[in-house]
Amino acid sequence: MHLTKEEERLLESDTPAVRKAMELLVELGDIYGAEEMVEIESAQASGISYKSIGDPGVEFLEGFAEEGAEVSVTAFANPAGMDFEKYEEMGVSEEFAEKQRRIRDALQEMGVTLSFTCTPYLAGNLPHRGQHVAWAESSAVSFVNSVVGAKTNREGGPSALSAAITGRTPKHGLHLEENRQPTHRIDVDVELDDQSDFAALGSWAGRIVEDGKPYFTGIDAATTDELKALGAAMAASGAVALHFVEGVTTDMEPPEHVDSATFGAGERKAEYAELNDGEDPELVVIGCPHCSPEEIADVAEAVEGETLESDLWVCTSGAVKTWADRNGHTETIEAAGGQVLADTCNVVSPIEEMGYETSATDSAKAANYLPGFGDQQVVFDDKLSLVEEVIER
Ligand code: F3S
């Protein structure tokens, strides 16, 4: 692998963390056959929930910070295992909270922006088309590659952090234009009526294409929230990091000579059945990926003046929550008995320790992951239908 003089210098740095970060990237580059590094504009580090990384992760991050790790580009953090202010109301133990705070402090020492969100592009980290970045969270990777047009592989936690420290990443995979071509064609032959329909489509498509790059036809229009739901679902049921939506995210012609499949009304119905294995949820969670301001406003409008008979979490970034606070949406949701939570979600928080057996979600990503935590059962539907269902009549 060709290294520049600056990269050689980083590899021989007197600062142990810088040296280790560069060694890791060179090793990864060799594994993937990269010929050189590429400089990045920003990084996004995942694997920072105590639930995901446990004590070894806490010790690794603290040790890395002590060894002089310091980011050299904008670096955002993925969601943590709790809302740092409302963890007690969530039912998170003090022991978990203490470990999560140690992770936060180590990240802060390294200069990571304490954003704790999987939608950095809604909260102050928005690259532009063609820029190289090193992001780790799968739904954010999908969004930034497919909708924004920046370039990233799906990094792991340590490789994203190493990229943040050194300001570069091995140039392979989706950093190379020749690898950013569609591998499958998915014809959508049914109206997608709401965000959960996009999520169901993504969940279905992800299983078919696995780590391919699907090109969708038949979608006339999509909101930013619908596109984030589509990408998140495909990243969870498959490992899709780049997709194309004809006329919406790309002007590219449909690919020829690739495998194709059709998503119609039957497939949509079957996918809802596939994602549903529970009823009567004790907890409704909206905000996977983290909510936009519009999504929170919609939930606030739906619950205004009502009383909820189940718990409701509306998950978002601290930045977006600030706007929800200012606009009175947080107050409205709390008056109905719900909570607007920053920094976390029901997948990366210790949900299995909180006594909920059935939770409801409009996210196919959450619906794919939740059954893996204890005996969680899932109700999957559109967000407003889910909220309506738990309003006391
Ligand atoms: Fe984000 Fe948690 Fe979903 S990290 S994409 S809200 S599983």
mmCIF file with all atom_site columns, N, CA and C and ligand atoms in Angstrom, residues 78-79 118 137 139 232 287-290 345 347-348 365 369, ligand 1:
data_model
loop_
_atom_site.group_PDB
_atom_site.id
_atom_site.type_symbol
_atom_site.label_atom_id
_atom_site.label_alt_id
_atom_site.label_comp_id
_atom_site.label_asym_id
_atom_site.label_entity_id
_atom_site.label_seq_id
_atom_site.pdbx_PDB_ins_code
_atom_site.Cartn_x
_atom_site.Cartn_y
_atom_site.Cartn_z
_atom_site.occupancy
_atom_site.B_iso_or_equiv
_atom_site.pdbx_formal_charge
_atom_site.auth_seq_id
_atom_site.auth_comp_id
_atom_site.auth_asym_id
_atom_site.auth_atom_id
_atom_site.pdbx_PDB_model_num
ATOM   1  N  N   . ASN A 1 78  ? -22.428 7.916  17.576 1.00 0.00 ? 78  ASN A N   1
ATOM   2  C  CA  . ASN A 1 78  ? -23.692 7.202  17.389 1.00 0.00 ? 78  ASN A CA  1
ATOM   3  C  C   . ASN A 1 78  ? -24.478 7.208  18.721 1.00 0.00 ? 78  ASN A C   1
ATOM   4  N  N   . PRO A 1 79  ? -25.744 6.790  18.711 1.00 0.00 ? 79  PRO A N   1
ATOM   5  C  CA  . PRO A 1 79  ? -26.512 6.768  19.962 1.00 0.00 ? 79  PRO A CA  1
ATOM   6  C  C   . PRO A 1 79  ? -25.859 5.946  21.070 1.00 0.00 ? 79  PRO A C   1
ATOM   7  N  N   . CYS A 1 118 ? -27.859 8.670  15.231 1.00 0.00 ? 118 CYS A N   1
ATOM   8  C  CA  . CYS A 1 118 ? -27.656 7.912  13.999 1.00 0.00 ? 118 CYS A CA  1
ATOM   9  C  C   . CYS A 1 118 ? -28.114 8.720  12.790 1.00 0.00 ? 118 CYS A C   1
ATOM   10 N  N   . GLU A 1 137 ? -22.351 3.880  11.454 1.00 0.00 ? 137 GLU A N   1
ATOM   11 C  CA  . GLU A 1 137 ? -23.712 3.391  11.721 1.00 0.00 ? 137 GLU A CA  1
ATOM   12 C  C   . GLU A 1 137 ? -24.394 3.038  10.403 1.00 0.00 ? 137 GLU A C   1
ATOM   13 N  N   . SER A 1 139 ? -27.396 2.685  9.071  1.00 0.00 ? 139 SER A N   1
ATOM   14 C  CA  . SER A 1 139 ? -28.433 3.485  8.397  1.00 0.00 ? 139 SER A CA  1
ATOM   15 C  C   . SER A 1 139 ? -27.863 4.824  7.929  1.00 0.00 ? 139 SER A C   1
ATOM   16 N  N   . ALA A 1 232 ? -32.335 2.347  6.243  1.00 0.00 ? 232 ALA A N   1
ATOM   17 C  CA  . ALA A 1 232 ? -32.110 1.691  7.545  1.00 0.00 ? 232 ALA A CA  1
ATOM   18 C  C   . ALA A 1 232 ? -32.587 0.247  7.499  1.00 0.00 ? 232 ALA A C   1
ATOM   19 N  N   . GLY A 1 287 ? -38.786 6.729  16.068 1.00 0.00 ? 287 GLY A N   1
ATOM   20 C  CA  . GLY A 1 287 ? -37.489 7.404  15.985 1.00 0.00 ? 287 GLY A CA  1
ATOM   21 C  C   . GLY A 1 287 ? -36.342 6.452  15.730 1.00 0.00 ? 287 GLY A C   1
ATOM   22 N  N   . CYS A 1 288 ? -36.524 5.523  14.804 1.00 0.00 ? 288 CYS A N   1
ATOM   23 C  CA  . CYS A 1 288 ? -35.433 4.655  14.353 1.00 0.00 ? 288 CYS A CA  1
ATOM   24 C  C   . CYS A 1 288 ? -35.458 4.672  12.834 1.00 0.00 ? 288 CYS A C   1
ATOM   25 N  N   . PRO A 1 289 ? -34.486 5.276  12.177 1.00 0.00 ? 289 PRO A N   1
ATOM   26 C  CA  . PRO A 1 289 ? -33.454 6.146  12.714 1.00 0.00 ? 289 PRO A CA  1
ATOM   27 C  C   . PRO A 1 289 ? -34.048 7.370  13.441 1.00 0.00 ? 289 PRO A C   1
ATOM   28 N  N   . HIS A 1 290 ? -33.195 8.047  14.176 1.00 0.00 ? 290 HIS A N   1
ATOM   29 C  CA  . HIS A 1 290 ? -33.614 9.179  15.010 1.00 0.00 ? 290 HIS A CA  1
ATOM   30 C  C   . HIS A 1 290 ? -34.531 10.148 14.260 1.00 0.00 ? 290 HIS A C   1
ATOM   31 N  N   . CYS A 1 345 ? -31.849 4.914  21.765 1.00 0.00 ? 345 CYS A N   1
ATOM   32 C  CA  . CYS A 1 345 ? -32.998 4.265  21.120 1.00 0.00 ? 345 CYS A CA  1
ATOM   33 C  C   . CYS A 1 345 ? -33.257 2.942  21.823 1.00 0.00 ? 345 CYS A C   1
ATOM   34 N  N   . VAL A 1 347 ? -32.963 -0.005 20.670 1.00 0.00 ? 347 VAL A N   1
ATOM   35 C  CA  . VAL A 1 347 ? -32.083 -1.098 20.259 1.00 0.00 ? 347 VAL A CA  1
ATOM   36 C  C   . VAL A 1 347 ? -30.749 -1.029 21.018 1.00 0.00 ? 347 VAL A C   1
ATOM   37 N  N   . VAL A 1 348 ? -30.216 0.180  21.210 1.00 0.00 ? 348 VAL A N   1
ATOM   38 C  CA  . VAL A 1 348 ? -28.915 0.278  21.883 1.00 0.00 ? 348 VAL A CA  1
ATOM   39 C  C   . VAL A 1 348 ? -29.039 0.513  23.392 1.00 0.00 ? 348 VAL A C   1
ATOM   40 N  N   . LYS A 1 365 ? -35.872 -1.672 10.804 1.00 0.00 ? 365 LYS A N   1
ATOM   41 C  CA  . LYS A 1 365 ? -34.569 -1.988 11.395 1.00 0.00 ? 365 LYS A CA  1
ATOM   42 C  C   . LYS A 1 365 ? -34.770 -2.466 12.834 1.00 0.00 ? 365 LYS A C   1
ATOM   43 N  N   . TYR A 1 369 ? -34.128 -6.206 14.669 1.00 0.00 ? 369 TYR A N   1
ATOM   44 C  CA  . TYR A 1 369 ? -33.166 -6.432 15.750 1.00 0.00 ? 369 TYR A CA  1
ATOM   45 C  C   . TYR A 1 369 ? -33.794 -6.818 17.085 1.00 0.00 ? 369 TYR A C   1
HETATM 46 FE FE1 . F3S B 2 .   ? -30.588 4.573  15.109 1.00 0.00 ? 1   F3S B FE1 1
HETATM 47 FE FE2 . F3S B 2 .   ? -31.037 2.920  17.059 1.00 0.00 ? 1   F3S B FE2 1
HETATM 48 FE FE3 . F3S B 2 .   ? -32.343 2.702  14.821 1.00 0.00 ? 1   F3S B FE3 1
HETATM 49 S  S1  . F3S B 2 .   ? -29.090 3.641  16.424 1.00 0.00 ? 1   F3S B S1  1
HETATM 50 S  S2  . F3S B 2 .   ? -30.999 3.446  13.242 1.00 0.00 ? 1   F3S B S2  1
HETATM 51 S  S3  . F3S B 2 .   ? -32.453 4.438  16.251 1.00 0.00 ? 1   F3S B S3  1
HETATM 52 S  S4  . F3S B 2 .   ? -31.483 1.035  15.951 1.00 0.00 ? 1   F3S B S4  1
#
